[in-house]
PDB file of C-alpha atoms in Angstrom:
ATOM      1  CA  ALA A 702      28.777 -23.315  -7.637  1.00 41.00           C
ATOM      2  CA  ALA A 703      26.523 -20.716  -9.256  1.00 44.00           C
ATOM      3  CA  PHE A 704      24.786 -20.143  -5.928  1.00 46.00           C
ATOM      4  CA  LEU A 705      28.139 -19.444  -4.276  1.00 45.00           C
ATOM      5  CA  LYS A 706      28.908 -16.672  -6.754  1.00 45.00           C
ATOM      6  CA  GLU A 707      25.426 -15.161  -6.379  1.00 47.00           C
ATOM      7  CA  SER A 708      25.547 -15.512  -2.604  1.00 43.00           C
ATOM      8  CA  ALA A 709      28.890 -13.775  -2.344  1.00 45.00           C
ATOM      9  CA  ALA A 710      26.971 -10.523  -2.735  1.00 59.00           C
ATOM     10  CA  MET A 711      24.359 -11.508  -0.145  1.00 76.00           C
ATOM     11  CA  GLN A 712      24.568  -9.230   2.847  1.00 92.00           C
ATOM     12  CA  LEU A 713      23.638 -10.496   6.277  1.00 95.00           C
ATOM     13  CA  CYS A 714      23.609  -8.551   9.489  1.00 97.00           C
ATOM     14  CA  LEU A 715      23.282  -9.881  13.005  1.00 97.00           C
ATOM     15  CA  ILE A 716      22.219  -7.292  15.570  1.00 97.00           C
ATOM     16  CA  THR A 717      22.499  -8.374  19.184  1.00 96.00           C
ATOM     17  CA  VAL A 718      22.012  -6.734  22.522  1.00 94.00           C
ATOM     18  CA  GLY A 719      25.009  -7.478  24.717  1.00 90.00           C
ATOM     19  CA  LYS A 720      28.668  -8.209  24.132  1.00 90.00           C
ATOM     20  CA  LEU A 721      29.972 -11.715  23.568  1.00 90.00           C
ATOM     21  CA  LYS A 722      32.585 -11.900  26.320  1.00 89.00           C
ATOM     22  CA  GLU A 723      33.132 -15.601  27.053  1.00 93.00           C
ATOM     23  CA  PRO A 724      36.245 -16.948  25.240  1.00 95.00           C
ATOM     24  CA  GLY A 725      34.642 -20.285  24.302  1.00 95.00           C
ATOM     25  CA  PHE A 726      31.629 -18.631  22.709  1.00 95.00           C
ATOM     26  CA  ARG A 727      33.842 -16.049  20.990  1.00 96.00           C
ATOM     27  CA  ALA A 728      35.889 -18.901  19.465  1.00 97.00           C
ATOM     28  CA  LEU A 729      32.718 -20.569  18.171  1.00 96.00           C
ATOM     29  CA  ARG A 730      31.451 -17.261  16.818  1.00 96.00           C
ATOM     30  CA  ASP A 731      34.765 -16.640  15.080  1.00 97.00           C
ATOM     31  CA  GLU A 732      34.650 -20.095  13.463  1.00 96.00           C
ATOM     32  CA  TYR A 733      31.179 -19.531  11.997  1.00 96.00           C
ATOM     33  CA  VAL A 734      32.020 -16.007  10.862  1.00 96.00           C
ATOM     34  CA  LYS A 735      35.029 -17.460   9.024  1.00 96.00           C
ATOM     35  CA  ARG A 736      32.881 -20.190   7.434  1.00 95.00           C
ATOM     36  CA  LEU A 737      30.183 -17.694   6.450  1.00 95.00           C
ATOM     37  CA  SER A 738      32.721 -15.535   4.602  1.00 93.00           C
ATOM     38  CA  ARG A 739      32.580 -18.085   1.738  1.00 91.00           C
ATOM     39  CA  PHE A 740      28.890 -17.358   1.203  1.00 92.00           C
ATOM     40  CA  CYS A 741      28.079 -13.798   2.238  1.00 92.00           C
ATOM     41  CA  ARG A 742      29.191 -10.537   3.724  1.00 93.00           C
ATOM     42  CA  LEU A 743      28.322 -10.550   7.401  1.00 95.00           C
ATOM     43  CA  GLU A 744      28.070  -7.472   9.564  1.00 96.00           C
ATOM     44  CA  GLU A 745      27.715  -7.883  13.308  1.00 96.00           C
ATOM     45  CA  VAL A 746      26.368  -5.129  15.511  1.00 96.00           C
ATOM     46  CA  GLU A 747      26.717  -5.492  19.270  1.00 95.00           C
ATOM     47  CA  LEU A 748      24.607  -3.021  21.180  1.00 95.00           C
ATOM     48  CA  PRO A 749      25.277  -2.433  24.872  1.00 89.00           C
ATOM     49  CA  ASP A 750      23.143  -4.107  27.515  1.00 85.00           C
ATOM     50  CA  LEU A 751      21.189  -1.564  29.468  1.00 78.00           C
ATOM     51  CA  PRO A 752      21.611  -1.689  33.263  1.00 74.00           C
ATOM     52  CA  GLU A 753      19.151  -4.101  34.800  1.00 73.00           C
ATOM     53  CA  PRO A 754      18.033  -3.808  38.421  1.00 69.00           C
ATOM     54  CA  ALA A 755      17.804  -6.970  40.539  1.00 76.00           C
ATOM     55  CA  ALA A 756      13.981  -6.923  40.736  1.00 80.00           C
ATOM     56  CA  PRO A 757      12.696  -4.819  37.826  1.00 79.00           C
ATOM     57  CA  SER A 758       9.049  -3.839  37.615  1.00 87.00           C
ATOM     58  CA  GLU A 759       7.030  -4.638  34.510  1.00 88.00           C
ATOM     59  CA  ALA A 760       7.103  -0.941  33.601  1.00 89.00           C
ATOM     60  CA  LEU A 761      10.896  -0.850  33.871  1.00 88.00           C
ATOM     61  CA  GLU A 762      11.198  -4.004  31.733  1.00 88.00           C
ATOM     62  CA  LYS A 763       9.059  -2.340  29.042  1.00 89.00           C
ATOM     63  CA  GLN A 764      11.183   0.794  29.238  1.00 90.00           C
ATOM     64  CA  VAL A 765      14.406  -1.209  28.788  1.00 90.00           C
ATOM     65  CA  MET A 766      12.888  -3.122  25.842  1.00 91.00           C
ATOM     66  CA  GLN A 767      11.775   0.150  24.260  1.00 93.00           C
ATOM     67  CA  ARG A 768      15.211   1.761  24.592  1.00 93.00           C
ATOM     68  CA  GLU A 769      16.931  -1.373  23.235  1.00 93.00           C
ATOM     69  CA  GLY A 770      14.372  -1.511  20.410  1.00 93.00           C
ATOM     70  CA  GLU A 771      15.066   2.113  19.466  1.00 94.00           C
ATOM     71  CA  ALA A 772      18.815   1.389  19.364  1.00 95.00           C
ATOM     72  CA  ILE A 773      18.199  -1.645  17.143  1.00 96.00           C
ATOM     73  CA  LEU A 774      15.875   0.257  14.798  1.00 94.00           C
ATOM     74  CA  GLN A 775      18.598   2.888  14.289  1.00 94.00           C
ATOM     75  CA  ARG A 776      20.767   0.134  12.761  1.00 95.00           C
ATOM     76  CA  ILE A 777      18.103  -1.109  10.347  1.00 94.00           C
ATOM     77  CA  LYS A 778      18.166   0.414   6.873  1.00 92.00           C
ATOM     78  CA  PRO A 779      15.224   0.994   4.525  1.00 91.00           C
ATOM     79  CA  GLY A 780      14.688  -2.148   2.459  1.00 90.00           C
ATOM     80  CA  ASP A 781      16.248  -4.514   4.993  1.00 93.00           C
ATOM     81  CA  TYR A 782      14.501  -7.849   5.493  1.00 95.00           C
ATOM     82  CA  VAL A 783      14.356  -8.123   9.287  1.00 96.00           C
ATOM     83  CA  VAL A 784      14.050 -11.437  11.103  1.00 96.00           C
ATOM     84  CA  ALA A 785      13.285 -11.057  14.815  1.00 96.00           C
ATOM     85  CA  MET A 786      14.439 -14.008  16.886  1.00 95.00           C
ATOM     86  CA  THR A 787      11.594 -14.663  19.329  1.00 92.00           C
ATOM     87  CA  ILE A 788      10.509 -17.676  21.360  1.00 89.00           C
ATOM     88  CA  PRO A 789       6.951 -17.695  19.922  1.00 89.00           C
ATOM     89  CA  GLY A 790       8.159 -17.189  16.321  1.00 92.00           C
ATOM     90  CA  LYS A 791       7.940 -19.722  13.494  1.00 94.00           C
ATOM     91  CA  GLN A 792      10.093 -22.800  13.793  1.00 94.00           C
ATOM     92  CA  TRP A 793      11.817 -23.885  10.597  1.00 93.00           C
ATOM     93  CA  ASP A 794      14.144 -26.760  10.052  1.00 92.00           C
ATOM     94  CA  SER A 795      17.504 -26.022   8.417  1.00 92.00           C
ATOM     95  CA  ALA A 796      16.304 -26.951   4.918  1.00 92.00           C
ATOM     96  CA  ALA A 797      13.332 -24.565   5.222  1.00 94.00           C
ATOM     97  CA  LEU A 798      15.626 -21.743   6.344  1.00 94.00           C
ATOM     98  CA  SER A 799      17.877 -22.510   3.375  1.00 94.00           C
ATOM     99  CA  ARG A 800      14.939 -22.317   0.962  1.00 94.00           C
ATOM    100  CA  HIS A 801      13.786 -19.059   2.559  1.00 92.00           C
ATOM    101  CA  LEU A 802      17.233 -17.446   2.254  1.00 92.00           C
ATOM    102  CA  SER A 803      17.521 -18.608  -1.367  1.00 91.00           C
ATOM    103  CA  ASP A 804      14.054 -17.279  -2.169  1.00 92.00           C
ATOM    104  CA  LEU A 805      14.855 -13.890  -0.644  1.00 90.00           C
ATOM    105  CA  LYS A 806      18.085 -13.726  -2.615  1.00 88.00           C
ATOM    106  CA  CYS A 807      16.202 -14.531  -5.848  1.00 88.00           C
ATOM    107  CA  ARG A 808      13.635 -11.826  -5.015  1.00 89.00           C
ATOM    108  CA  GLY A 809      16.440  -9.287  -4.788  1.00 86.00           C
ATOM    109  CA  VAL A 810      16.532  -8.692  -1.042  1.00 88.00           C
ATOM    110  CA  GLY A 811      19.761  -6.805  -0.508  1.00 85.00           C
ATOM    111  CA  ARG A 812      20.329  -7.273   3.194  1.00 93.00           C
ATOM    112  CA  MET A 813      18.874  -9.647   5.727  1.00 94.00           C
ATOM    113  CA  VAL A 814      19.031  -8.612   9.356  1.00 96.00           C
ATOM    114  CA  PHE A 815      18.667 -11.107  12.199  1.00 97.00           C
ATOM    115  CA  VAL A 816      17.924  -9.506  15.577  1.00 97.00           C
ATOM    116  CA  ILE A 817      18.498 -11.003  19.031  1.00 95.00           C
ATOM    117  CA  GLY A 818      17.162  -8.801  21.818  1.00 92.00           C
ATOM    118  CA  GLY A 819      18.214  -8.345  25.405  1.00 90.00           C
ATOM    119  CA  SER A 820      17.224 -10.379  28.447  1.00 86.00           C
ATOM    120  CA  PHE A 821      13.645  -9.010  28.432  1.00 88.00           C
ATOM    121  CA  GLY A 822      13.171  -9.806  24.741  1.00 89.00           C
ATOM    122  CA  LEU A 823      12.263  -7.557  21.839  1.00 92.00           C
ATOM    123  CA  HIS A 824       9.914  -4.604  22.118  1.00 92.00           C
ATOM    124  CA  PRO A 825       6.552  -5.130  20.344  1.00 92.00           C
ATOM    125  CA  SER A 826       7.277  -2.201  17.988  1.00 89.00           C
ATOM    126  CA  LEU A 827      10.413  -3.961  16.766  1.00 91.00           C
ATOM    127  CA  LYS A 828       8.547  -7.240  16.279  1.00 92.00           C
ATOM    128  CA  ALA A 829       5.951  -5.326  14.248  1.00 90.00           C
ATOM    129  CA  GLU A 830       8.714  -3.942  11.983  1.00 86.00           C
ATOM    130  CA  ALA A 831      10.106  -7.421  11.294  1.00 92.00           C
ATOM    131  CA  TRP A 832       9.174  -9.289   8.128  1.00 92.00           C
ATOM    132  CA  ALA A 833       9.432 -12.560  10.043  1.00 93.00           C
ATOM    133  CA  GLN A 834       9.708 -13.847  13.581  1.00 95.00           C
ATOM    134  CA  LEU A 835      11.791 -16.977  13.921  1.00 95.00           C
ATOM    135  CA  SER A 836      12.190 -19.266  16.913  1.00 94.00           C
ATOM    136  CA  MET A 837      14.954 -21.780  17.483  1.00 90.00           C
ATOM    137  CA  SER A 838      12.949 -23.544  20.143  1.00 89.00           C
ATOM    138  CA  PRO A 839      10.257 -22.965  22.755  1.00 88.00           C
ATOM    139  CA  MET A 840      13.111 -23.268  25.278  1.00 88.00           C
ATOM    140  CA  THR A 841      14.982 -20.233  26.559  1.00 84.00           C
ATOM    141  CA  PHE A 842      18.699 -19.969  25.768  1.00 86.00           C
ATOM    142  CA  PRO A 843      21.344 -17.568  27.058  1.00 87.00           C
ATOM    143  CA  HIS A 844      21.924 -14.807  24.521  1.00 86.00           C
ATOM    144  CA  HIS A 845      25.556 -15.739  23.889  1.00 89.00           C
ATOM    145  CA  LEU A 846      24.498 -19.305  23.006  1.00 93.00           C
ATOM    146  CA  ALA A 847      21.588 -18.106  20.864  1.00 93.00           C
ATOM    147  CA  ARG A 848      23.994 -15.888  18.942  1.00 95.00           C
ATOM    148  CA  VAL A 849      26.289 -18.800  18.095  1.00 96.00           C
ATOM    149  CA  MET A 850      23.266 -20.949  17.215  1.00 96.00           C
ATOM    150  CA  VAL A 851      21.909 -18.328  14.801  1.00 96.00           C
ATOM    151  CA  LEU A 852      25.300 -18.015  13.084  1.00 97.00           C
ATOM    152  CA  GLU A 853      25.573 -21.803  12.827  1.00 96.00           C
ATOM    153  CA  GLN A 854      22.087 -22.134  11.335  1.00 95.00           C
ATOM    154  CA  ILE A 855      22.726 -19.387   8.786  1.00 95.00           C
ATOM    155  CA  TYR A 856      25.948 -21.154   7.799  1.00 95.00           C
ATOM    156  CA  ARG A 857      24.138 -24.479   7.584  1.00 95.00           C
ATOM    157  CA  ALA A 858      21.343 -22.959   5.456  1.00 94.00           C
ATOM    158  CA  LEU A 859      23.769 -21.353   2.996  1.00 94.00           C
ATOM    159  CA  ASN A 860      25.815 -24.560   2.847  1.00 93.00           C
ATOM    160  CA  ILE A 861      22.666 -26.559   2.022  1.00 93.00           C
ATOM    161  CA  ALA A 862      21.777 -24.065  -0.732  1.00 91.00           C
ATOM    162  CA  ALA A 863      25.275 -24.441  -2.187  1.00 91.00           C
ATOM    163  CA  GLY A 864      24.894 -28.225  -2.306  1.00 90.00           C
ATOM    164  CA  GLY A 865      27.231 -28.856   0.615  1.00 87.00           C
ATOM    165  CA  LYS A 866      27.090 -31.908   2.836  1.00 79.00           C
ATOM    166  CA  TYR A 867      27.444 -30.118   6.205  1.00 68.00           C
ATOM    167  CA  HIS A 868      23.810 -30.744   7.177  1.00 59.00           C
ATOM    168  CA  LYS A 869      23.956 -34.537   6.890  1.00 59.00           C
TER     169      LYS A 869
END
């Protein structure tokens, strides 16, 4: 119960490139946002997808990633603990994520920011700014599914830290 009171002040932010349009995924997102409200204040930032040509060159892909990265960096505040969601990032189980979130809270981190990039991924400069790179899997997921999965795992991690039974 003490963790719940401490965690109420925890601020989390999820920055994503692209709007969540599909009704089924929006309903799932809404459910996890509602559940998370018991544990933290969650801010969601949806940045627009940049237009993507049918057969982009490598140079154009880099340019899109750079522009998306600049838009993301504008939303990150000094002192934020940034977690970049990347395929080659570290893979933690739910208990490890829970311990990490609890540790950051104890260390006085004010706001944690999880970032999901666009279809080309995150620009290297943004990855370099992140305190951690986290991977859900070596598999590739659509961004709308990854978004719901990140929200679910954050909820699961905070529930574990609060002594809940959701993870069993």
